[in-house]
CSV table of N, CA, C and O in Angstrom, one decimal:
chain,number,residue,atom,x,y,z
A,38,UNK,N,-31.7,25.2,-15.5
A,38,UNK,CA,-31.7,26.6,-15.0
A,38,UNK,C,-32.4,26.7,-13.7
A,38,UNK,O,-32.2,27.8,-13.1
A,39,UNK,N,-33.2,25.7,-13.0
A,39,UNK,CA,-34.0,26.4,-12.2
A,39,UNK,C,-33.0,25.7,-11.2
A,39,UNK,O,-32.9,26.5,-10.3
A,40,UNK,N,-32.3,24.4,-10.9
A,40,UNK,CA,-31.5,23.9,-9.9
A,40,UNK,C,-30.4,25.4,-10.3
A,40,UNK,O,-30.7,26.3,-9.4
A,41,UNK,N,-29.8,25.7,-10.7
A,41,UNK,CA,-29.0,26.7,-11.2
A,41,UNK,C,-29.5,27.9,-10.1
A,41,UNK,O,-28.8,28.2,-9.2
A,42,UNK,N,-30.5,28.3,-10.3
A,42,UNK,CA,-31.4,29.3,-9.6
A,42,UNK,C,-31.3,29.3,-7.9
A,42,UNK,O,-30.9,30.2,-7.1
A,43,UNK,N,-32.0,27.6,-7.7
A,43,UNK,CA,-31.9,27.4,-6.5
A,43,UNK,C,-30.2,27.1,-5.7
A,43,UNK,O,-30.0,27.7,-4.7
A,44,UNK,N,-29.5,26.5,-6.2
A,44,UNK,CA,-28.4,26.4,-6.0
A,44,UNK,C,-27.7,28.1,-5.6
A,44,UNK,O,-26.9,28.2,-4.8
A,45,UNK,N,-28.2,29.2,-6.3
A,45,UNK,CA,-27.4,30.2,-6.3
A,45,UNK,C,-28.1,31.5,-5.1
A,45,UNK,O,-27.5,32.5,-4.8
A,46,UNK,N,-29.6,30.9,-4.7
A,46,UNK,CA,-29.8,31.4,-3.6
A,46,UNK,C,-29.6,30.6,-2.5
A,46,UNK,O,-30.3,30.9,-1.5
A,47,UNK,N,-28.8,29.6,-2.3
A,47,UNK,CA,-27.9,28.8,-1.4
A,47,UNK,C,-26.9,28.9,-1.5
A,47,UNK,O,-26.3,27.9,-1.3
A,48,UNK,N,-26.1,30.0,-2.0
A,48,UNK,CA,-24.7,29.9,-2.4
A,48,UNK,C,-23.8,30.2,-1.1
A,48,UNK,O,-22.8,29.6,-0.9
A,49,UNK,N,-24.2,31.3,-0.3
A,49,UNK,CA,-23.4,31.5,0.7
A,49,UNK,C,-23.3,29.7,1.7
A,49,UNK,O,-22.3,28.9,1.9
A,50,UNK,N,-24.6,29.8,2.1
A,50,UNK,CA,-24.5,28.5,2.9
A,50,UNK,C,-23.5,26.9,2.7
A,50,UNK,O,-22.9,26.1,3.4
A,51,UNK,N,-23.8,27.2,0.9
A,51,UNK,CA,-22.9,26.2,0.4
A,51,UNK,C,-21.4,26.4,0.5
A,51,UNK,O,-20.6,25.5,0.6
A,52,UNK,N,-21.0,27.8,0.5
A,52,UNK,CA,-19.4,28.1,0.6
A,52,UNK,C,-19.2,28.1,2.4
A,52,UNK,O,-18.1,27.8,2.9
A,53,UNK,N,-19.7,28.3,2.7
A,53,UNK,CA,-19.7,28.1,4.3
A,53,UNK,C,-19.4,26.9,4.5
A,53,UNK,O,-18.5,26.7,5.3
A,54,UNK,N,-20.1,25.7,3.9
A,54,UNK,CA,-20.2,24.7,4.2
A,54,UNK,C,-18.6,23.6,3.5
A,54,UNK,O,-18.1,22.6,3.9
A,55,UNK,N,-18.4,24.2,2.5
A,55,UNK,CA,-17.7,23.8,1.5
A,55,UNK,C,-15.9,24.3,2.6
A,55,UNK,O,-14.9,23.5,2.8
A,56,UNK,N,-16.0,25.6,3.1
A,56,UNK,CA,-15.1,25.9,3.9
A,56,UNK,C,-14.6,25.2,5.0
A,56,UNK,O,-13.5,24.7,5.3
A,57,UNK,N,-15.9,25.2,5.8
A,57,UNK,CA,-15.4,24.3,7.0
A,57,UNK,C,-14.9,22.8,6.9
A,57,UNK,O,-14.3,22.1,7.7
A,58,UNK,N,-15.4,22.4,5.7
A,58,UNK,CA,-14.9,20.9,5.0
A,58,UNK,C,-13.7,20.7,5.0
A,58,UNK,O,-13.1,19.8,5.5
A,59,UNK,N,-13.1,21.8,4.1
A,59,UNK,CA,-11.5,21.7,3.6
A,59,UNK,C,-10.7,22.2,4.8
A,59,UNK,O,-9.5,21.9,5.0
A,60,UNK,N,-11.4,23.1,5.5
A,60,UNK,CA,-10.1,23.6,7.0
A,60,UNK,C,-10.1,22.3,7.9
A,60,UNK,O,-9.1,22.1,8.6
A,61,UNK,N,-11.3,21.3,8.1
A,61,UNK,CA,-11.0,20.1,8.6
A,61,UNK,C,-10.1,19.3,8.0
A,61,UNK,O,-9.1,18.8,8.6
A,62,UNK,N,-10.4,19.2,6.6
A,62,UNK,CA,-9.5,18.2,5.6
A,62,UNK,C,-7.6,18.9,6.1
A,62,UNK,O,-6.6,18.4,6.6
A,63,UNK,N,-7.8,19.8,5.7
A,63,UNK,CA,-6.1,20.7,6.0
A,63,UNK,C,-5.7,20.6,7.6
A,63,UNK,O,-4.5,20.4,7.8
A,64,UNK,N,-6.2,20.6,8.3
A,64,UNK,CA,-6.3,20.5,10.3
A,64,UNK,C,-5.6,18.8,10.0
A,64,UNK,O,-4.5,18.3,10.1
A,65,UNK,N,-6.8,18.3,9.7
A,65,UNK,CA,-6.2,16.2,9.9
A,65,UNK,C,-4.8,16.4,9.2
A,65,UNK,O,-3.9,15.9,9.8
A,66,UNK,N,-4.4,17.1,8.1
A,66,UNK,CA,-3.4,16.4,7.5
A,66,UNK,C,-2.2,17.1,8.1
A,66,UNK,O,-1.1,16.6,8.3
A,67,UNK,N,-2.6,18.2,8.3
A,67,UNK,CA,-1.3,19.3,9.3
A,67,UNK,C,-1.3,18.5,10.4
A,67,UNK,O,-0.2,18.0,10.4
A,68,UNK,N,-2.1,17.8,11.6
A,68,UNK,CA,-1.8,17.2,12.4
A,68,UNK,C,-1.0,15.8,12.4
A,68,UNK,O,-0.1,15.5,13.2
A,69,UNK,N,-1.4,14.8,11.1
A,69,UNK,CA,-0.8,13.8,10.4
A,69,UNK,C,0.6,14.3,10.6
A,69,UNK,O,1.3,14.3,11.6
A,70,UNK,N,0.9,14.6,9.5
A,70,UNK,CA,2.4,15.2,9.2
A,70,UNK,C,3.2,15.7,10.1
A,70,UNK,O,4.4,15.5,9.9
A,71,UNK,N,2.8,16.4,11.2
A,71,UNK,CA,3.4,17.0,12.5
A,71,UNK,C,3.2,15.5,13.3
A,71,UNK,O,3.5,15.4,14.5
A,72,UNK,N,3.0,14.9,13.0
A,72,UNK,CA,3.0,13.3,13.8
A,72,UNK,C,3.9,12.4,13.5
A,72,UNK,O,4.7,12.0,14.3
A,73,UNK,N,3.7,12.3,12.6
A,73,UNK,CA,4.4,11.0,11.6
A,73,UNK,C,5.6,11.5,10.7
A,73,UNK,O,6.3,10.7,10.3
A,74,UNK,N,5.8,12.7,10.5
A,74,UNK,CA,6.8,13.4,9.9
A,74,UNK,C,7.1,14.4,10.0
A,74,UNK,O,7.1,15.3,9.2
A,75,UNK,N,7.6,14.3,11.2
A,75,UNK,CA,8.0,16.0,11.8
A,75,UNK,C,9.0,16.7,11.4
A,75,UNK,O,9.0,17.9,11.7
A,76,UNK,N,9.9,16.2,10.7
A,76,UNK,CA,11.1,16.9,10.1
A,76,UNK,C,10.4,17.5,8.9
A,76,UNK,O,11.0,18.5,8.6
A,77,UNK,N,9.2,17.3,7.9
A,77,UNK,CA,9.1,18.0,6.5
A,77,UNK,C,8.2,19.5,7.6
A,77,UNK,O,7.8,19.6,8.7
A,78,UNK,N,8.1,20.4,6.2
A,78,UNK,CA,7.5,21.7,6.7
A,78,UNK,C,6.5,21.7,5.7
A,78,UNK,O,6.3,21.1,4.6
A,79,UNK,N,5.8,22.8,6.3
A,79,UNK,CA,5.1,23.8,4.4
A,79,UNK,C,4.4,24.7,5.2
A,79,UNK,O,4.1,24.3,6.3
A,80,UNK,N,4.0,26.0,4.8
A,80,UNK,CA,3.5,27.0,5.0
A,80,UNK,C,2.0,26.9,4.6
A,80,UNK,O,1.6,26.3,3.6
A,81,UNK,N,1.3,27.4,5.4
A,81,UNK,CA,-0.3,27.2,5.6
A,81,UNK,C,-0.6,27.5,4.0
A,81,UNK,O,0.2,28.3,3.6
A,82,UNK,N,-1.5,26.9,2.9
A,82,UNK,CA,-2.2,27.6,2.1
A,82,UNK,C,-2.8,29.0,2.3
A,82,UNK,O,-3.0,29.2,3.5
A,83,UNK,N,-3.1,30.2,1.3
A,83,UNK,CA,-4.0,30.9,1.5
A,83,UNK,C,-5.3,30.5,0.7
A,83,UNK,O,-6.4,30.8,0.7
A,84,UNK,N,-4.7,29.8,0.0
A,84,UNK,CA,-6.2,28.7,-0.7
A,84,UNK,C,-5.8,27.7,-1.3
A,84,UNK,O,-4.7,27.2,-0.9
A,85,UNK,N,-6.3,27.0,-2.2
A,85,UNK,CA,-6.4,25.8,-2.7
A,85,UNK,C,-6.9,24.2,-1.9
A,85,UNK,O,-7.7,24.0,-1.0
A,86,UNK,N,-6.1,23.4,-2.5
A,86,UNK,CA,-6.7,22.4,-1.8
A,86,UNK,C,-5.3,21.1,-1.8
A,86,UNK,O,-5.6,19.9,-1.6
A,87,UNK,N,-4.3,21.5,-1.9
A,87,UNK,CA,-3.2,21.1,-1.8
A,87,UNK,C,-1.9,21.6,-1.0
A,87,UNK,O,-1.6,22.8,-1.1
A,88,UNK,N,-1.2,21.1,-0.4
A,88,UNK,CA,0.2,21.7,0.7
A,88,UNK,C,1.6,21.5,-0.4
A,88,UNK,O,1.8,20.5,-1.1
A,89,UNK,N,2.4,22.7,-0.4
A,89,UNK,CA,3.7,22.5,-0.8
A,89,UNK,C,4.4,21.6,-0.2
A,89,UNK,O,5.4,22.3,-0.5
A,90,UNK,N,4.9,20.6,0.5
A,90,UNK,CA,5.6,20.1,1.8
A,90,UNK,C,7.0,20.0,1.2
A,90,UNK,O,7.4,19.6,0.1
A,91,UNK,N,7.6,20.5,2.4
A,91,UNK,CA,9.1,21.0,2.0
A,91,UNK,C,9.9,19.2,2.6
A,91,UNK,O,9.7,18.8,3.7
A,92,UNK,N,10.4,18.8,2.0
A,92,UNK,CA,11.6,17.7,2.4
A,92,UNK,C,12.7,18.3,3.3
A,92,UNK,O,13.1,19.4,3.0
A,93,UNK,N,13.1,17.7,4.4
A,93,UNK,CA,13.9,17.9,4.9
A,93,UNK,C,15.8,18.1,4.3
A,93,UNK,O,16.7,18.9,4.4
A,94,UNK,N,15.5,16.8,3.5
A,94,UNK,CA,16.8,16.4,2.5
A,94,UNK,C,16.4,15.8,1.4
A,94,UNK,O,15.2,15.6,1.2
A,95,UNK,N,17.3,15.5,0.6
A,95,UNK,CA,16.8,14.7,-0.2
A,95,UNK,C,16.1,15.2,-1.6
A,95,UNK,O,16.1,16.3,-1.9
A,96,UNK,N,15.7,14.2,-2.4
A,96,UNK,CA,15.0,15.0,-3.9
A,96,UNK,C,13.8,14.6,-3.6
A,96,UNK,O,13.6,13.7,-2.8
A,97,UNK,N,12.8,15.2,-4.2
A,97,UNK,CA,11.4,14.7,-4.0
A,97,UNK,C,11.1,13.8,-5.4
A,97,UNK,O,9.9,13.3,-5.3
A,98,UNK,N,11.6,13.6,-6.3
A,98,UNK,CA,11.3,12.5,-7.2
A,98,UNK,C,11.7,11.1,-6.8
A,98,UNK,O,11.1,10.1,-6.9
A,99,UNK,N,13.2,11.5,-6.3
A,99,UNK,CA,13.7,10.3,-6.0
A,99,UNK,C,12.5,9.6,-4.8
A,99,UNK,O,12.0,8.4,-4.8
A,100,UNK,N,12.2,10.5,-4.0
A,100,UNK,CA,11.0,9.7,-2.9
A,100,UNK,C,10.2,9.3,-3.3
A,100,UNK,O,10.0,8.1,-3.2
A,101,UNK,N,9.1,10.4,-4.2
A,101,UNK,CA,8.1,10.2,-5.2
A,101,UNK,C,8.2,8.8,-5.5
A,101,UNK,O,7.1,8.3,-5.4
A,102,UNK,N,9.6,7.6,-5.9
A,102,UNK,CA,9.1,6.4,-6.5
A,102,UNK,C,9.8,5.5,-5.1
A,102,UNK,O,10.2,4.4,-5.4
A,103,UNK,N,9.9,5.9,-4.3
A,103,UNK,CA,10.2,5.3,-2.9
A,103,UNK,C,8.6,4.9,-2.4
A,103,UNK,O,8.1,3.9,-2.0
A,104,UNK,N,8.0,6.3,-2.6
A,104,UNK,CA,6.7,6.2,-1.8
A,104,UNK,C,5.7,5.3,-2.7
A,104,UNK,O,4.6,4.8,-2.3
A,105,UNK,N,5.9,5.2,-3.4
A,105,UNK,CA,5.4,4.4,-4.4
A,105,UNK,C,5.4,3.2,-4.4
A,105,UNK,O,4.3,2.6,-4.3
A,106,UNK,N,6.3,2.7,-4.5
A,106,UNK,CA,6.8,1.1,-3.6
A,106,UNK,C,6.3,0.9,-2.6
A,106,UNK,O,6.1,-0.3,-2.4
A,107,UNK,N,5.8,2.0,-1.5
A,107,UNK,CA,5.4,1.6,-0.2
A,107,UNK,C,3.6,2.1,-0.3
A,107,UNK,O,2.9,2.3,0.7
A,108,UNK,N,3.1,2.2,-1.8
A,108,UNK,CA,1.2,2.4,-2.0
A,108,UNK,C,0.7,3.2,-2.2
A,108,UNK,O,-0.6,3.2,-2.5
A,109,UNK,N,1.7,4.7,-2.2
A,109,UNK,CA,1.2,6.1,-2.3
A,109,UNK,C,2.0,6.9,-3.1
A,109,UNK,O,3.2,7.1,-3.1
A,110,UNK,N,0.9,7.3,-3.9
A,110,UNK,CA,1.2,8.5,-5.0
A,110,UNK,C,1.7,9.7,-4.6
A,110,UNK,O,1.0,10.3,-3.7
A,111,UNK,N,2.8,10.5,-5.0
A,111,UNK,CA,3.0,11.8,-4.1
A,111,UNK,C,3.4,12.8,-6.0
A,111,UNK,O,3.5,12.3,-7.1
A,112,UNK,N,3.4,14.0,-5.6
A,112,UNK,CA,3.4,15.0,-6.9
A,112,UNK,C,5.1,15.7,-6.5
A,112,UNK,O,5.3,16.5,-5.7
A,113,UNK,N,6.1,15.0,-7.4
A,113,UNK,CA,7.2,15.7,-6.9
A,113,UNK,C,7.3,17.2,-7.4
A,113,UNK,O,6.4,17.5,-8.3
A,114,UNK,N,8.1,18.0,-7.2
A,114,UNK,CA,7.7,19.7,-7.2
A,114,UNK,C,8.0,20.0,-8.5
A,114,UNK,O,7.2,20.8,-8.9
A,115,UNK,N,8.9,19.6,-9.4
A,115,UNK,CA,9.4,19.6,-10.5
A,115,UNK,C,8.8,18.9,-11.4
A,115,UNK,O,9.4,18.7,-12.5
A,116,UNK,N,7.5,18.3,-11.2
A,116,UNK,CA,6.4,18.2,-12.1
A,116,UNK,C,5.0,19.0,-12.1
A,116,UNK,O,4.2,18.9,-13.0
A,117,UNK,N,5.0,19.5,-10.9
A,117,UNK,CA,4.0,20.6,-10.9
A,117,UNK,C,4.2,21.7,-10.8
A,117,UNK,O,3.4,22.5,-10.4
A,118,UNK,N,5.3,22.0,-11.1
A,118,UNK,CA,6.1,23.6,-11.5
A,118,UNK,C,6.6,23.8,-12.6
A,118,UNK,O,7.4,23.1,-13.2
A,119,UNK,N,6.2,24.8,-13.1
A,119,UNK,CA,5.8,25.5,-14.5
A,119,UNK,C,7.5,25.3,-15.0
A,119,UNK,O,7.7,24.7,-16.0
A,120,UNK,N,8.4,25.7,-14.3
A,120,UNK,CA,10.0,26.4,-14.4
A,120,UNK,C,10.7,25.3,-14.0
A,120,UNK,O,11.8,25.5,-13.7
A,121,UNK,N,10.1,23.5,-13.8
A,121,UNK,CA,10.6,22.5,-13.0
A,121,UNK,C,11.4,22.9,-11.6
A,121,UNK,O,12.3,22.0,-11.4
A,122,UNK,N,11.4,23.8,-10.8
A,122,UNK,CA,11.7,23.9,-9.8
A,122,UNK,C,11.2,23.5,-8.6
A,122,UNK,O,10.0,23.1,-8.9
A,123,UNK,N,11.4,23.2,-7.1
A,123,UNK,CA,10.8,22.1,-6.5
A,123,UNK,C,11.3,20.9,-5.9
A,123,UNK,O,10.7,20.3,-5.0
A,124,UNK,N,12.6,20.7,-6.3
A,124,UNK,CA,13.1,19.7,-6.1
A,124,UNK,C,13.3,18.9,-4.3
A,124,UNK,O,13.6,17.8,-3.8
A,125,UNK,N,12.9,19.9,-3.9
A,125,UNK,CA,12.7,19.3,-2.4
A,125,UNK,C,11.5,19.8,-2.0
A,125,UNK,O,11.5,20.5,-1.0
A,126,UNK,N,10.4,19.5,-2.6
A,126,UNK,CA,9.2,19.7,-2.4
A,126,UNK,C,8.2,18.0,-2.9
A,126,UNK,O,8.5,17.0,-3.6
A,127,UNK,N,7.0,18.2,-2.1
A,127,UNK,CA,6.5,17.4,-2.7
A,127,UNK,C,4.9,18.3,-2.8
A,127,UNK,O,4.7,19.4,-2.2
A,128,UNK,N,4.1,17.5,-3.6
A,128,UNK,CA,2.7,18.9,-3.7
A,128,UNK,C,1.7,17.5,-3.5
A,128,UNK,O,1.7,16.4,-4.1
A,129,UNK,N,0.6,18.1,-2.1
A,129,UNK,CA,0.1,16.8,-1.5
A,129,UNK,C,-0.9,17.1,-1.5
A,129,UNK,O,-0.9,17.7,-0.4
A,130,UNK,N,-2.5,17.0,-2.0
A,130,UNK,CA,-3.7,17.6,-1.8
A,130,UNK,C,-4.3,17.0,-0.4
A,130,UNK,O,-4.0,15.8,-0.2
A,131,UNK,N,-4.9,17.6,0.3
A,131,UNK,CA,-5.8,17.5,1.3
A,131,UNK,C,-7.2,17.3,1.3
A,131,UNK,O,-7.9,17.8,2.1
A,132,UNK,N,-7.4,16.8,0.4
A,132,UNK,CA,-8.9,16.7,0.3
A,132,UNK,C,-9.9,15.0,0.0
A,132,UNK,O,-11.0,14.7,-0.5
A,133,UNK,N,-8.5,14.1,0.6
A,133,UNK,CA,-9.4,12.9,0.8
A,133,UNK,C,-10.1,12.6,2.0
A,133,UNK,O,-10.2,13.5,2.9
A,134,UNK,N,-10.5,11.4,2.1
A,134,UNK,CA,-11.4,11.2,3.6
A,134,UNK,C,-10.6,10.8,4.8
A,134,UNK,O,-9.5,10.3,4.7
A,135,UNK,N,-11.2,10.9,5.6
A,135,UNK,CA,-10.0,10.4,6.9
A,135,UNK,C,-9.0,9.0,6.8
A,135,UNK,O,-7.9,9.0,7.2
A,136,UNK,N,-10.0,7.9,6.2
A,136,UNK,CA,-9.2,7.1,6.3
A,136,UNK,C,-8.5,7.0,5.7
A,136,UNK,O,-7.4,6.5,6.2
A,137,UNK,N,-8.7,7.4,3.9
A,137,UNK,CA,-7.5,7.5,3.5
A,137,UNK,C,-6.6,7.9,3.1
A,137,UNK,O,-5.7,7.4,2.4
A,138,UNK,N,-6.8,9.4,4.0
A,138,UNK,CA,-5.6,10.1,4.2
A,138,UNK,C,-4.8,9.9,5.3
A,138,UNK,O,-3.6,10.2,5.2
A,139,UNK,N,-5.4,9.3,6.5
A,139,UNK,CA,-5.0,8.9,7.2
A,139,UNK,C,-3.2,7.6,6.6
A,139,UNK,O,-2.0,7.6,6.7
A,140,UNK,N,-4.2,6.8,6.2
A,140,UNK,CA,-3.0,5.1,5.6
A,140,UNK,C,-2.3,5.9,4.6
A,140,UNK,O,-1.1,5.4,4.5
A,141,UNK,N,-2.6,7.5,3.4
A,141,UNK,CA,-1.7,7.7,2.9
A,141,UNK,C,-0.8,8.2,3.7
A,141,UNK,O,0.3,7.8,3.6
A,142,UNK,N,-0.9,9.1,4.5
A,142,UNK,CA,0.3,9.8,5.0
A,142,UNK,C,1.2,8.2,6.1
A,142,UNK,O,2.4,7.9,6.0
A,143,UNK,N,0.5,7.5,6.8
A,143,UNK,CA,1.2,6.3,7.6
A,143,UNK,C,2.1,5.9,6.6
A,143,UNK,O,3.2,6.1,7.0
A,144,UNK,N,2.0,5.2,4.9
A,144,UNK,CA,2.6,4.8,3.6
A,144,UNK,C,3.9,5.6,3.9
A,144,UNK,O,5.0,5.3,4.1
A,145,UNK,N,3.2,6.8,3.7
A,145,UNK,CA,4.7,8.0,3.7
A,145,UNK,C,5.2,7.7,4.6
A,145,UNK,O,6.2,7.5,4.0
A,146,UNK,N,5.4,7.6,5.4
A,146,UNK,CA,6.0,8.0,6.8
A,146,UNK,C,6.8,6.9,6.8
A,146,UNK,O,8.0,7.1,6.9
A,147,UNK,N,6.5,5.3,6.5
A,147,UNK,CA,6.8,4.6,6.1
A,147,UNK,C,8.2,4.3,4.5
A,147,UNK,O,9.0,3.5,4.1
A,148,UNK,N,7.8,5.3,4.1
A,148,UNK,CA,8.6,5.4,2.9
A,148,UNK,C,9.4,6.3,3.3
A,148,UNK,O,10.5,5.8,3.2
A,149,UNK,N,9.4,7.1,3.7
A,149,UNK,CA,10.2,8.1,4.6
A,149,UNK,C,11.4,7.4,5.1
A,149,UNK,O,12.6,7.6,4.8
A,150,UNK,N,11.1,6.6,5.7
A,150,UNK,CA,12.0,5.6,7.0
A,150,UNK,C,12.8,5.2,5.9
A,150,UNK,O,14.0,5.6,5.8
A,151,UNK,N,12.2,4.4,5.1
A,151,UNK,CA,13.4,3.4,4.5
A,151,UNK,C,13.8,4.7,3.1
A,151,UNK,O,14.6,4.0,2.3
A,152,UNK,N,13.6,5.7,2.6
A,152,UNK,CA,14.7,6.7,1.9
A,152,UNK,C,15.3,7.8,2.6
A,152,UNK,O,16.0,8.5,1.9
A,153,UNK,N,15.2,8.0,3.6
A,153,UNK,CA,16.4,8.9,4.9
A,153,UNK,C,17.1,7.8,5.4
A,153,UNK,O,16.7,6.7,5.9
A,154,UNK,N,18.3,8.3,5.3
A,154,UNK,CA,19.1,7.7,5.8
A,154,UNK,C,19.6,8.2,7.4
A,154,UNK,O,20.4,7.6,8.1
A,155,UNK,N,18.9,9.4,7.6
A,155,UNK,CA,18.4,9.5,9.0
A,155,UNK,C,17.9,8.8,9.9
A,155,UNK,O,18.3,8.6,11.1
A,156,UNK,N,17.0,8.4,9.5
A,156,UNK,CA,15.8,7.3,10.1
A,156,UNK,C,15.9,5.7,9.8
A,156,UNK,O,15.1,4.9,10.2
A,157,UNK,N,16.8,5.6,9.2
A,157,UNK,CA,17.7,4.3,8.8
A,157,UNK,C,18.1,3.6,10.3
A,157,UNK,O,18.8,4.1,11.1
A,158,UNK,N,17.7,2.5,10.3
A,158,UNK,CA,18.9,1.5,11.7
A,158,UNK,C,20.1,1.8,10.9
A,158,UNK,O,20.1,1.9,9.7
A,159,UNK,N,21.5,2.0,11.9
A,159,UNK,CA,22.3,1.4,11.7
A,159,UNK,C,22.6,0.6,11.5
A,159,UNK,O,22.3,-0.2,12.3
A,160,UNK,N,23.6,0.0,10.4
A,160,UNK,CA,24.2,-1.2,9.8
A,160,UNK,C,25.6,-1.7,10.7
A,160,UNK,O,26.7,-1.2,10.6
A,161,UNK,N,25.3,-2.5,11.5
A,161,UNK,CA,26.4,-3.3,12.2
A,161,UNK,C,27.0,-4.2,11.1
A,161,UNK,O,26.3,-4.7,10.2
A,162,UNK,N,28.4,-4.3,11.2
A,162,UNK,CA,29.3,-5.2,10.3
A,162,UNK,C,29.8,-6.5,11.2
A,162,UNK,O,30.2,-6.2,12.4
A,163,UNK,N,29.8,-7.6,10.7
A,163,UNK,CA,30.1,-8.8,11.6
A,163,UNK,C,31.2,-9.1,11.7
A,163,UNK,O,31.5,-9.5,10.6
A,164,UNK,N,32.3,-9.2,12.6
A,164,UNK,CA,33.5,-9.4,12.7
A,164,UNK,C,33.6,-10.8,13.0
A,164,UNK,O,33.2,-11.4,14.0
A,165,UNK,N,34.5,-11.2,11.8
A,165,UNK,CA,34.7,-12.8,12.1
A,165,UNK,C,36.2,-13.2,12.5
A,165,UNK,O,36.4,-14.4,12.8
């Protein structure tokens, strides 16, 4: 009770503190994504600690085990939606440390490449 006490006559300082953490965390990963994968979107949170990120094309499960193959876990939308709806969404929290949110989103970007077939080399055919 008495950390309880103290804790709660530090409460503003702590939510202050607790704020400017996660708008950094949310800043790195909006800049990430606008880097490394400029075709997906999502609209700012008004809170939490996670981004909707919209897929350009494509299903987000089918990526979901693309990205996976390439080291990183992603939440396709149709498992974190009540109504399974989502299907070109992926749900991405923002609240690891630089580095390794950093190598996860690079993974992605990387898994990206090889399931768009946008971002795909073309396939030359050999004429013999």
């Amino acid at each position: 009770q008495l950390a309880a006490v103290e804790l709660l006559s530090r409460i503003e300082s702590i939510r202050r503190a607790r704020r400017r953490e996660v708008r950094t965390k949310y800043g790195r990963m909006a800049r990430l994504l606008k880097s490394l994968l400029p075709s997906w979107s999502w609209t700012p949170p008004a809170g939490g600690l996670s981004l909707w990120v919209r897929l350009p094309h494509g299903d987000a499960t089918g990526f979901a085990q693309i990205a996976l193959r390439h080291g990183v876990a992603v939440v396709p939308g149709p498992l974190a939606s009540p109504d399974s709806s989502g299907a070109d969404r992926l749900r991405m929290p923002f609240v690891h440390e630089a580095d390794t949110m950093t190598e996860g989103i690079q993974r992605l970007a990387r898994a990206w490449r090889a399931y768009s077939p946008e971002t795909r080399p073309a396939r030359t055919s050999l004429i013999v």
